[in-house]
mmCIF file of C-alpha atoms in Angstrom:
data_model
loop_
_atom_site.group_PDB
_atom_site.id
_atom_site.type_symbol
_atom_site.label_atom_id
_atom_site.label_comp_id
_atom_site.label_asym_id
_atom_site.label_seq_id
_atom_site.Cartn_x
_atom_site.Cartn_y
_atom_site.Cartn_z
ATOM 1 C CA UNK H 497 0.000 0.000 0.000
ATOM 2 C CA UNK H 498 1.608 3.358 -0.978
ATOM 3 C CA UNK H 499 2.506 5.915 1.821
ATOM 4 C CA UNK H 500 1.243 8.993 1.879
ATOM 5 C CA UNK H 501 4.323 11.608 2.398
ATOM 6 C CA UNK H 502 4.718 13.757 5.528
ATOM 7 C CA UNK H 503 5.032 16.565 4.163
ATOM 8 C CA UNK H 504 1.657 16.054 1.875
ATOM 9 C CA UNK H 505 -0.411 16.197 5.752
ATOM 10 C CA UNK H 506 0.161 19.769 6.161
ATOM 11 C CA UNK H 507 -1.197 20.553 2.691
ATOM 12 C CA UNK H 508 -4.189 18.772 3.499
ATOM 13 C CA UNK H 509 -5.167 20.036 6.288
ATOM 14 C CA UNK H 510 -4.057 23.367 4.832
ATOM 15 C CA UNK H 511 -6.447 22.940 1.882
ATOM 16 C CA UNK H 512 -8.995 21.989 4.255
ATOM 17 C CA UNK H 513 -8.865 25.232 6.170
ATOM 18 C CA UNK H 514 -9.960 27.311 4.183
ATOM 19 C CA UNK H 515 -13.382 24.993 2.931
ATOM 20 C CA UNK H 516 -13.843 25.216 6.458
ATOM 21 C CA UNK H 517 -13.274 29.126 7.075
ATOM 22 C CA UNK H 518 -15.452 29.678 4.018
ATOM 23 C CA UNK H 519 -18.613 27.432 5.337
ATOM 24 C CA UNK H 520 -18.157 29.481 8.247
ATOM 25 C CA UNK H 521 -18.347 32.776 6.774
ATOM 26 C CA UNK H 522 -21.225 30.962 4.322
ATOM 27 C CA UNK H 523 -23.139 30.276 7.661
ATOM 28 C CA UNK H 524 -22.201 33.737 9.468
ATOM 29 C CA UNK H 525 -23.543 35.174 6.501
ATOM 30 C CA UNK H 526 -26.553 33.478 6.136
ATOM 31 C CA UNK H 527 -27.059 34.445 10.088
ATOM 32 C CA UNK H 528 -26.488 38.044 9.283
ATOM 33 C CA UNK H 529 -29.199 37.739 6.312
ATOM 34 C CA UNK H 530 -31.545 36.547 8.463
ATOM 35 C CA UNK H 531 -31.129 38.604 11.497
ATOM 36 C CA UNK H 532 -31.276 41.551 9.011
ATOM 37 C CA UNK H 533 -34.657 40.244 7.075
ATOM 38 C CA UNK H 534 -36.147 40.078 10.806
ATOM 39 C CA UNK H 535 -35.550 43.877 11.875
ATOM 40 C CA UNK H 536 -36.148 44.760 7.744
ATOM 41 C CA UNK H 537 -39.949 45.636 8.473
ATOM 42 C CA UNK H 538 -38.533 47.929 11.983
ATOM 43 C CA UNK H 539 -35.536 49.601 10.117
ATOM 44 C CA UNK H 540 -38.298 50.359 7.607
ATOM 45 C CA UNK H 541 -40.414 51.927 9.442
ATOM 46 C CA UNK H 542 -37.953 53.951 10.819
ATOM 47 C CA UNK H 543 -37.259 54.882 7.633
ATOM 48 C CA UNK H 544 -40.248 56.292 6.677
ATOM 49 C CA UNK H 545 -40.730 58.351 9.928
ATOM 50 C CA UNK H 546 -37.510 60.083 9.540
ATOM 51 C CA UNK H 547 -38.867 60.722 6.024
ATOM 52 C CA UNK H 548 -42.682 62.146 6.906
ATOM 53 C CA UNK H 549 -40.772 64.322 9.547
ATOM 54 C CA UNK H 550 -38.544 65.677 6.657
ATOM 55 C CA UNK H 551 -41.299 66.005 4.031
ATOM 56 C CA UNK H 552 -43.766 67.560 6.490
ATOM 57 C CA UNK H 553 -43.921 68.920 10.042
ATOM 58 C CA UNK H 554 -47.419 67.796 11.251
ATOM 59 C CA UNK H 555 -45.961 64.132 10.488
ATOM 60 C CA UNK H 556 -44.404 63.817 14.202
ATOM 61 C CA UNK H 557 -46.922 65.627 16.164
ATOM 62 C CA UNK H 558 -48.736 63.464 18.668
ATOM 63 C CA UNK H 559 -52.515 64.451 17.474
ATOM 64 C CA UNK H 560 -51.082 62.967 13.739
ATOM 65 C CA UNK H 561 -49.289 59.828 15.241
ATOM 66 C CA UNK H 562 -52.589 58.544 17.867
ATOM 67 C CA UNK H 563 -54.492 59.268 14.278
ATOM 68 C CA UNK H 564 -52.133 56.919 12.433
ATOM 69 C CA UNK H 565 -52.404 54.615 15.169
ATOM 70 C CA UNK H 566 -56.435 54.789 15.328
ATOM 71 C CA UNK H 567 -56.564 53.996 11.532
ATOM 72 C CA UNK H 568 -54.292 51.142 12.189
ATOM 73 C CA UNK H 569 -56.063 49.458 14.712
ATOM 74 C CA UNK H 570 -58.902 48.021 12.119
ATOM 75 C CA UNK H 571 -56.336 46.448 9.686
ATOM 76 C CA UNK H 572 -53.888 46.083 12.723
ATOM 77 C CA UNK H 573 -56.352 43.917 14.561
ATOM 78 C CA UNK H 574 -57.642 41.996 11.528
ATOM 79 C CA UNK H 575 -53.807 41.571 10.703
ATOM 80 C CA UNK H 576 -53.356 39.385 13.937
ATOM 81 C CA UNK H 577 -55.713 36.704 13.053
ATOM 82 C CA UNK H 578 -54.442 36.632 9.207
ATOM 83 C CA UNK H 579 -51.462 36.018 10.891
ATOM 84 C CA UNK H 580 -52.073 33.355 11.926
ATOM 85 C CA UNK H 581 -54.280 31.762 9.222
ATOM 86 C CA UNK H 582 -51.036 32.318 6.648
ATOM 87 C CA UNK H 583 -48.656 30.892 8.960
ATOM 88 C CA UNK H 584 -50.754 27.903 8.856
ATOM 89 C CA UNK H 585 -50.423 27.917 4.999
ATOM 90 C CA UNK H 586 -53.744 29.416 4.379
ATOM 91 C CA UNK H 587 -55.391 32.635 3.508
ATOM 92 C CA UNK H 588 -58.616 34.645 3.445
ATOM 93 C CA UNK H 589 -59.930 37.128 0.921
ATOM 94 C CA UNK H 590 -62.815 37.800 2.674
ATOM 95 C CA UNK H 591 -62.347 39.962 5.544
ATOM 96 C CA UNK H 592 -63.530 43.368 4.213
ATOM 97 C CA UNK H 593 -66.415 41.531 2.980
ATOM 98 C CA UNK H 594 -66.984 40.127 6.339
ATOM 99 C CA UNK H 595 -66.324 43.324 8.249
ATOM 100 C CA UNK H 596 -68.788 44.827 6.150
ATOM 101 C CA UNK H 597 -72.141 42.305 6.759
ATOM 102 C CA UNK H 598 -71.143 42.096 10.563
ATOM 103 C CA UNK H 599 -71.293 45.837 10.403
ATOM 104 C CA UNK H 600 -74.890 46.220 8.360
ATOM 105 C CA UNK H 601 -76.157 43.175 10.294
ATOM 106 C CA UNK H 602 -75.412 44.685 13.873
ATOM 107 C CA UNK H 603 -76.342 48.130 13.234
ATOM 108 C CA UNK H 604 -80.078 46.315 12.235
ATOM 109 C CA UNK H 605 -79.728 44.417 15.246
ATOM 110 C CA UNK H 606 -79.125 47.166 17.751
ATOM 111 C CA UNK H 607 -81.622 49.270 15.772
ATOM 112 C CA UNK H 608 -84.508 46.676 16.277
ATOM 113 C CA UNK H 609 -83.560 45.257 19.537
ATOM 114 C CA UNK H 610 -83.139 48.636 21.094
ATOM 115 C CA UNK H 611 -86.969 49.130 21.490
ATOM 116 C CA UNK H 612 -87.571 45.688 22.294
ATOM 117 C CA UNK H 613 -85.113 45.774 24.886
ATOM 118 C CA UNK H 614 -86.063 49.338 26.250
ATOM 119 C CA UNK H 615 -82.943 50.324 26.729
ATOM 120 C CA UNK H 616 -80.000 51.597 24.045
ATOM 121 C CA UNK H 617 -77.436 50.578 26.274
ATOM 122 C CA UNK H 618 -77.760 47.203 26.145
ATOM 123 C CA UNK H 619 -78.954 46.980 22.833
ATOM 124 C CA UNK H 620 -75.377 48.270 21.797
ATOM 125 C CA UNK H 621 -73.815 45.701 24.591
ATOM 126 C CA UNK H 622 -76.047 43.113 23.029
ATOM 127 C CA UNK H 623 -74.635 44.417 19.674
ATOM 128 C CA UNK H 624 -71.134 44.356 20.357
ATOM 129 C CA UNK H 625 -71.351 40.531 21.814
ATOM 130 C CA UNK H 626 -73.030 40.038 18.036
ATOM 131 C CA UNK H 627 -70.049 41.259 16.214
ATOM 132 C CA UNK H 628 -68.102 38.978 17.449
ATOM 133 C CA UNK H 629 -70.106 35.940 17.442
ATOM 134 C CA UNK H 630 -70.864 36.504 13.605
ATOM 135 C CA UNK H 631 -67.049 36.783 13.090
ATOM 136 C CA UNK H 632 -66.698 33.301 14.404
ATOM 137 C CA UNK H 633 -69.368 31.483 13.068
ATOM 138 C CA UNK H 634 -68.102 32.678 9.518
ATOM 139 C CA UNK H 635 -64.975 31.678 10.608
ATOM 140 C CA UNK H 636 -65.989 27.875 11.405
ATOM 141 C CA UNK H 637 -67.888 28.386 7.760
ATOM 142 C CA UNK H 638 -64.263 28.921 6.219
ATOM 143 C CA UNK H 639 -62.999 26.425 8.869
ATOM 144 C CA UNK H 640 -65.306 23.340 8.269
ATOM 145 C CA UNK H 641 -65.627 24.087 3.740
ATOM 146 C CA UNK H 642 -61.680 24.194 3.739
ATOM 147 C CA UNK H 643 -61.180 21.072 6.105
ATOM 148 C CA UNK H 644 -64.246 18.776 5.406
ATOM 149 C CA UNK H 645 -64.950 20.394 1.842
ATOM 150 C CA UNK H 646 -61.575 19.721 0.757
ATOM 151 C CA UNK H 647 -62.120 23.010 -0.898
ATOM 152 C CA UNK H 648 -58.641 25.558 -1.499
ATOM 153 C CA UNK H 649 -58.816 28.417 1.349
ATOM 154 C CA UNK H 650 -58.349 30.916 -1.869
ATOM 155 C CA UNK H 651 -61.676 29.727 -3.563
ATOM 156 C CA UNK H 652 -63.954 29.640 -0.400
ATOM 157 C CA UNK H 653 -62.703 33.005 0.528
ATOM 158 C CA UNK H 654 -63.314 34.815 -3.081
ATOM 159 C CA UNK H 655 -66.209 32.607 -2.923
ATOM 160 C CA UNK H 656 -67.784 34.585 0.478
ATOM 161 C CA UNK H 657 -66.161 38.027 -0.745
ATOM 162 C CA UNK H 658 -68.795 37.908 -2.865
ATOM 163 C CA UNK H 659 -71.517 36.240 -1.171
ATOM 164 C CA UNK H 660 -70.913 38.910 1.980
ATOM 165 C CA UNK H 661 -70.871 42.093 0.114
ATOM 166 C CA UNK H 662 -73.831 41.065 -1.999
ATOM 167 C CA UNK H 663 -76.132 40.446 0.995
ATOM 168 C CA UNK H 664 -74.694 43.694 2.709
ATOM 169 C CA UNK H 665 -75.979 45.109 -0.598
ATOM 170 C CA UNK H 666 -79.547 43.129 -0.319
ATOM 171 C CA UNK H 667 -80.171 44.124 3.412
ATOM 172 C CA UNK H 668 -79.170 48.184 2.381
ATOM 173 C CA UNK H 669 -81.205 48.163 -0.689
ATOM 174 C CA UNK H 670 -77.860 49.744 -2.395
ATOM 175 C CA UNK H 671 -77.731 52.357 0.125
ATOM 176 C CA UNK H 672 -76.014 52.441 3.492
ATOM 177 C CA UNK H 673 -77.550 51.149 6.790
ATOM 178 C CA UNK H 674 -77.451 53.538 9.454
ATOM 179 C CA UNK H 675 -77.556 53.727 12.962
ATOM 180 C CA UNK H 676 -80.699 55.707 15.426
ATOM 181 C CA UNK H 677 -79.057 58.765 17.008
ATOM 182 C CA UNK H 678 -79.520 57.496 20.166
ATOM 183 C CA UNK H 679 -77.893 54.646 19.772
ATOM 184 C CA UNK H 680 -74.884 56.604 18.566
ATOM 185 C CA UNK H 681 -74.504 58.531 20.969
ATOM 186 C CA UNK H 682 -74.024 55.841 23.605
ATOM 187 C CA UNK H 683 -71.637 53.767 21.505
ATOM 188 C CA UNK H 684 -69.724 56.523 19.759
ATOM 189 C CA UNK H 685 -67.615 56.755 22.845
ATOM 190 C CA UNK H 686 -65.888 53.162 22.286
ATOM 191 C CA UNK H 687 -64.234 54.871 18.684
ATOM 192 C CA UNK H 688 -63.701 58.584 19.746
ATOM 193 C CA UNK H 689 -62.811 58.099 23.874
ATOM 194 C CA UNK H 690 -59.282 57.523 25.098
ATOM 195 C CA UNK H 691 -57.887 56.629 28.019
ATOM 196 C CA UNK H 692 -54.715 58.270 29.380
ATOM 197 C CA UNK H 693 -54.837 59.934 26.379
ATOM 198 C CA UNK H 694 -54.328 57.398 23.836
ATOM 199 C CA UNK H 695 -57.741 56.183 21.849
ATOM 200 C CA UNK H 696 -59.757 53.166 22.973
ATOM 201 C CA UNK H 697 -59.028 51.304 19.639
ATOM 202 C CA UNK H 698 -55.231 52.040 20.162
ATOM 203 C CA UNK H 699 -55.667 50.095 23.817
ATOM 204 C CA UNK H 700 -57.779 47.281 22.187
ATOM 205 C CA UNK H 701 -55.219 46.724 19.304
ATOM 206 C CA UNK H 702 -52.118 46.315 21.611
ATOM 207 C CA UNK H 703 -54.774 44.188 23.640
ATOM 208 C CA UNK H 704 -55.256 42.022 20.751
ATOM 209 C CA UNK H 705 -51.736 42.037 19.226
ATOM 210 C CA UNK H 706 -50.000 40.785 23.132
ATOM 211 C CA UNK H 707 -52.820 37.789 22.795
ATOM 212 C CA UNK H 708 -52.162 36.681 19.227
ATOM 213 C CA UNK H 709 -48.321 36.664 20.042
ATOM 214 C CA UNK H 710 -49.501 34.553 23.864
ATOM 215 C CA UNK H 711 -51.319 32.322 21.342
ATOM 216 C CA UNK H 712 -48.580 32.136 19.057
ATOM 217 C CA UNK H 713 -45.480 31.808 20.935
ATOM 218 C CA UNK H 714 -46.695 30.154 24.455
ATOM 219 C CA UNK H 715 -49.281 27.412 23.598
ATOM 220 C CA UNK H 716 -49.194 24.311 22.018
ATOM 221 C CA UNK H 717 -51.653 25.713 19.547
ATOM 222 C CA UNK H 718 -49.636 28.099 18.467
ATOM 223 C CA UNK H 719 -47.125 25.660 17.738
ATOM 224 C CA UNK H 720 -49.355 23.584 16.226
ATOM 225 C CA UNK H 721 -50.304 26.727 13.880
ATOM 226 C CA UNK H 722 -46.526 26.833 12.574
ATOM 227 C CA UNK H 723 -46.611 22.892 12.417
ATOM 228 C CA UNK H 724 -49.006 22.434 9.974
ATOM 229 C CA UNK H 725 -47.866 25.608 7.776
ATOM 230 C CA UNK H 726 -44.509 24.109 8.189
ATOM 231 C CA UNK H 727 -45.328 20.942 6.950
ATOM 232 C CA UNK H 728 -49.204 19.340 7.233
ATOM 233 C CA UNK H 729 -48.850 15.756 6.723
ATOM 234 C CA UNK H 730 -45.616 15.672 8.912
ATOM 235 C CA UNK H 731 -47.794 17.757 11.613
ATOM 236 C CA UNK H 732 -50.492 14.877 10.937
ATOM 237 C CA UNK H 733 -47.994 12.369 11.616
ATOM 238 C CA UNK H 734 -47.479 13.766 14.773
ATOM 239 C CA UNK H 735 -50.907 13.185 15.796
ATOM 240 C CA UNK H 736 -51.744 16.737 15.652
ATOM 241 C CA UNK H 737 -55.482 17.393 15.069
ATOM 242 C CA UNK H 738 -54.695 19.228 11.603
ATOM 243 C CA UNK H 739 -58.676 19.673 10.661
ATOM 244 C CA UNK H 740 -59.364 21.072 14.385
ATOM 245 C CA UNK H 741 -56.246 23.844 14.318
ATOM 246 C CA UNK H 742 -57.470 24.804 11.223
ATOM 247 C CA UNK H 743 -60.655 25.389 11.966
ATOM 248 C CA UNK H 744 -59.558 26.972 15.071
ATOM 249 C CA UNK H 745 -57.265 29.189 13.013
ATOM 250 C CA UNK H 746 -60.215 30.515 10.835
ATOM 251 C CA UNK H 747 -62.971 31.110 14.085
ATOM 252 C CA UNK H 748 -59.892 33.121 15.846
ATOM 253 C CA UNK H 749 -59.445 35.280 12.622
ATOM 254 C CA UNK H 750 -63.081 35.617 12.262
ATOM 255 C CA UNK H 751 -63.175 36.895 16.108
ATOM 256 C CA UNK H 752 -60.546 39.451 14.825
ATOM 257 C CA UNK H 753 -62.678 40.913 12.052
ATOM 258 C CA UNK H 754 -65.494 40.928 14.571
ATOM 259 C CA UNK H 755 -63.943 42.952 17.092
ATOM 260 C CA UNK H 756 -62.307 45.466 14.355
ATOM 261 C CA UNK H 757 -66.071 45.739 13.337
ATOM 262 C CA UNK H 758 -67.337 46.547 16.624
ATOM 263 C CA UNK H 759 -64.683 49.434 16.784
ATOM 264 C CA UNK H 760 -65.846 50.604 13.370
ATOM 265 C CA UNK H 761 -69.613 50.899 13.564
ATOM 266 C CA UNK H 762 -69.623 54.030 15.878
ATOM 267 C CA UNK H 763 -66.862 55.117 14.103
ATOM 268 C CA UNK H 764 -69.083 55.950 11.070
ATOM 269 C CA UNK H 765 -72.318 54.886 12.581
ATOM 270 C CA UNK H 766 -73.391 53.230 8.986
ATOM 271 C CA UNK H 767 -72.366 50.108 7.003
ATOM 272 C CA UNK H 768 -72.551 50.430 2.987
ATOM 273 C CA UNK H 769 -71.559 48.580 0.002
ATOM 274 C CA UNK H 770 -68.164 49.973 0.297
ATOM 275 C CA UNK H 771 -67.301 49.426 3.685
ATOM 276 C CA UNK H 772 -64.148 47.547 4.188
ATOM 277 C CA UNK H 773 -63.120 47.486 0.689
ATOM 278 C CA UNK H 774 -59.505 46.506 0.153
ATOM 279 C CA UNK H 775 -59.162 45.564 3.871
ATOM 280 C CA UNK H 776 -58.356 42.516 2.895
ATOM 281 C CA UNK H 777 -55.191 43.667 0.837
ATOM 282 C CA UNK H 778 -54.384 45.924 3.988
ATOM 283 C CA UNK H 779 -54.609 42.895 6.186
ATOM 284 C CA UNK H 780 -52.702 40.596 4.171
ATOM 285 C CA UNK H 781 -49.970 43.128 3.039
ATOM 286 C CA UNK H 782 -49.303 44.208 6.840
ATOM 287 C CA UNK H 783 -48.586 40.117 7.824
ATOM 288 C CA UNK H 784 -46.076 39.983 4.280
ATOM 289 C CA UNK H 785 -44.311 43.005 5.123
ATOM 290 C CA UNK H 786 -43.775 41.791 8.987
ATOM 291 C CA UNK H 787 -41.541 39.097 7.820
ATOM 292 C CA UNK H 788 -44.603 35.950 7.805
ATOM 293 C CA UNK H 789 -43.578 33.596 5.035
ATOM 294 C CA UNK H 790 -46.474 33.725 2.588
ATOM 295 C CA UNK H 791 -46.122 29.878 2.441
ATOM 296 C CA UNK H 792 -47.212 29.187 5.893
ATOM 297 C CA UNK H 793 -44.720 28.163 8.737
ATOM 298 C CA UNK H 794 -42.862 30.709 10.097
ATOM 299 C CA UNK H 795 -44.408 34.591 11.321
ATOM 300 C CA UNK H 796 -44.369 36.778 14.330
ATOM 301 C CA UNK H 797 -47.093 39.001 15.934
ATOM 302 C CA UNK H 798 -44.910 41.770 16.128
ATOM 303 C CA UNK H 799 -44.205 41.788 12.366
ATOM 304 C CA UNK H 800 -47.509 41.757 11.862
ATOM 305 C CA UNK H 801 -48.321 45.083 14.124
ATOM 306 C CA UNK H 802 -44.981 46.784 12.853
ATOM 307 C CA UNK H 803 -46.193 46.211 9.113
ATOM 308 C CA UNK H 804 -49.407 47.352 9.829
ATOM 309 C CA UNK H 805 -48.377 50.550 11.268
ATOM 310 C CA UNK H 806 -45.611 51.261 8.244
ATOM 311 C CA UNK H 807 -48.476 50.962 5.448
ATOM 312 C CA UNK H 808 -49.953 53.164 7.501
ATOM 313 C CA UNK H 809 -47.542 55.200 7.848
ATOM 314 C CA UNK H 810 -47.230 55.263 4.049
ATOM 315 C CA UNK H 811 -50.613 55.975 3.592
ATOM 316 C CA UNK H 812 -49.714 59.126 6.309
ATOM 317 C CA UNK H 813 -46.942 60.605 4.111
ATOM 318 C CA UNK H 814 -48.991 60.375 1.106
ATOM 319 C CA UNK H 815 -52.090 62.488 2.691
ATOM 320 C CA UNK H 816 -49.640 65.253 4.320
ATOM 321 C CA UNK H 817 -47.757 65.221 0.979
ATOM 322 C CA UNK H 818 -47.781 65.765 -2.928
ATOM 323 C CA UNK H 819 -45.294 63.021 -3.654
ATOM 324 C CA UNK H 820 -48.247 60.833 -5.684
ATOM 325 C CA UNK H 821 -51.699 60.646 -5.580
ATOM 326 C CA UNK H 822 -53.495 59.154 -2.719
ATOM 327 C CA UNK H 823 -55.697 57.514 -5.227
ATOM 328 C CA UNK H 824 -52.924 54.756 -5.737
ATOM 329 C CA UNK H 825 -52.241 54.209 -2.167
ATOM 330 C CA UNK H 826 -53.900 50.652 -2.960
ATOM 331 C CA UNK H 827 -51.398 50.999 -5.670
ATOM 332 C CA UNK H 828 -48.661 51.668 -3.408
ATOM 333 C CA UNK H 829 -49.243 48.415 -0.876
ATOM 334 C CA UNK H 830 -49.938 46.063 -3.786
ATOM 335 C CA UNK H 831 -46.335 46.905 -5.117
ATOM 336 C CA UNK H 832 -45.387 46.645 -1.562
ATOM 337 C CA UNK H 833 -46.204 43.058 -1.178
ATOM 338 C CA UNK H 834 -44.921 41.753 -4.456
ATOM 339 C CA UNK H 835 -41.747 43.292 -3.915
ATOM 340 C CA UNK H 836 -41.550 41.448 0.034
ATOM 341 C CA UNK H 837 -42.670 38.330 -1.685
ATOM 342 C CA UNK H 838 -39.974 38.474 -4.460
ATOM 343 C CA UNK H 839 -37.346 38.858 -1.195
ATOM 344 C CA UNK H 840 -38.830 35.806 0.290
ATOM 345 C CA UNK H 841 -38.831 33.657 -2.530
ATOM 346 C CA UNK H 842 -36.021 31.662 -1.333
ATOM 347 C CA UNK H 843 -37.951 31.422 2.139
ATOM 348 C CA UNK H 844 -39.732 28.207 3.742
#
């Protein structure tokens, strides 16, 4: 058997050094990347506020940033549930729609059940309770047609888009539903009151945003969530209820839209055919640009509220400024999210 000479063992192990160094700068690298990617939607953000203070000077006051915040607590709190229903690999294009029948069909509730009741107060309590119990039954709709139907998430959800804005339409006769003055008066406070001098939504979406990331990152649900978008028939495998979480998922996001709703209505104190248009782009485009990976399996709560407030934010700059029209603000977040999906193409 031929030697190998002594001298030839330092070259080796020479040549081998540097493979080595290299993987190691390939995999400090890759760690760099990735810690980067995760503050992107943060170092963004900060971005942009340096900007709106530069373009205009009402950007920073506090009366402009508790209205940005307001604004965001709709899509903000709609954005935590579609959190988690795209980690899980799934999606819904029917959340405006949704916000917009739970709107039309509690304002005719509270209307009707206020003199039944004899008393406006809890007619609106009654109301509110309704929001969110519509959200979630429409939810376990989704939930059991996407699970037992077999059906794609995308179709049933373009499929109720339609069906929820055309019976909005039907109950409205075209027009808008409206609430008794009375009525408004006593729930107008739960948009327009704050409390230590930030706004009741602003409360209610940090609420909702430190339960989603509870649910997310401290239960075995949430893990369960990422499971399944991760990988479903490995998650199956691992005896884990797939069917159930997913249903689960869909109810919680319906809950969302339900409690975004009930923070709407006295906002406006009427529900028409265009309510909640496009607030299912908003929704979806605020969990992309937080860093979830459109393909289910991996997302963060905080992402979620960060993007939220940067579109936002964008939508801010381009009120208080002349930059481009505000008619293509839609324009603006749809370019938004296929740019943040082109950067996670790569991305599990």
């Amino acid at each position: 058997m031929p030697q190998v000479p002594a001298e030839n063992a330092p070259t080796a192990a020479a040549a081998a050094a540097p493979a080595v160094s290299g993987a190691g700068r390939h995999g400090g690298a890759t760690a760099w990347w990735g810690r980067l990617h995760g503050l992107g939607p943060v170092i963004g953000l900060v971005l942009l506020c340096i900007a709106g203070t530069l373009l205009n000077s009402n950007f920073a006051t506090y009366d402009n940033v508790m209205n940005v915040l307001t604004r965001t607590a709709f899509i903000g709190i709609i954005a935590v549930g579609m959190c988690f229903v795209i980690i899980s690999g799934g999606i819904d294009l029917s959340v405006g729609s949704m916000a917009a029948l739970i709107a039309g069909s509690v304002i005719l509730f509270m209307n009707a059940m206020a003199p039944m009741l004899g008393s406006p107060m809890a007619a609106v309590v009654v109301g509110m309770l309704l929001a969110v119990v519509l959200g979630a039954v429409f939810g376990l709709v989704h939930g059991l047609l996407i699970t037992k139907g077999r059906i794609e998430p995308f179709i049933v959800t373009l499929g109720t888009l339609g069906i929820f804005r055309a019976y909005l339409t039907y109950f409205s006769n075209g027009g808008a539903i409206t609430l008794e003055n009375d009525l408004s008066d006593i729930y107008s406070p739960v948009y327009y009151a704050n409390l230590l001098g930030v706004p009741i939504p602003v409360w209610i979406f940090l609420l909702v945003a430190v339960i989603g990331g509870v649910i997310l990152n401290r239960t075995a649900y949430g893990r369960y969530v990422q499971a399944i978008g991760s990988n479903e028939q490995v998650a199956q495998y691992a005896a884990v209820d797939v069917h159930k979480i997913k249903i689960l998922t869909y109810m919680l996001l319906g809950v969302c839209v339900g409690i975004a709703t009930l923070l709407y209505v006295p906002r406006l104190g009427s529900a028409s055919p265009t309510t909640g248009l496009l607030w299912e782009l908003e929704a979806i485009a605020a969990v992309i640009v937080g860093g979830t990976v459109l393909k289910g399996g991996a997302g963060s709560i905080t992402g979620t509220v960060v993007g939220a407030i940067l579109l936002s934010v964008i939508s801010n700059i381009l009120n208080l400024t002349s930059i481009i029209s505000v008619y293509l603000n839609a324009a603006v977040q749809g370019f938004v999210i296929i740019a943040v999906a082109f950067m996670q193409r790569g991305r599990r």
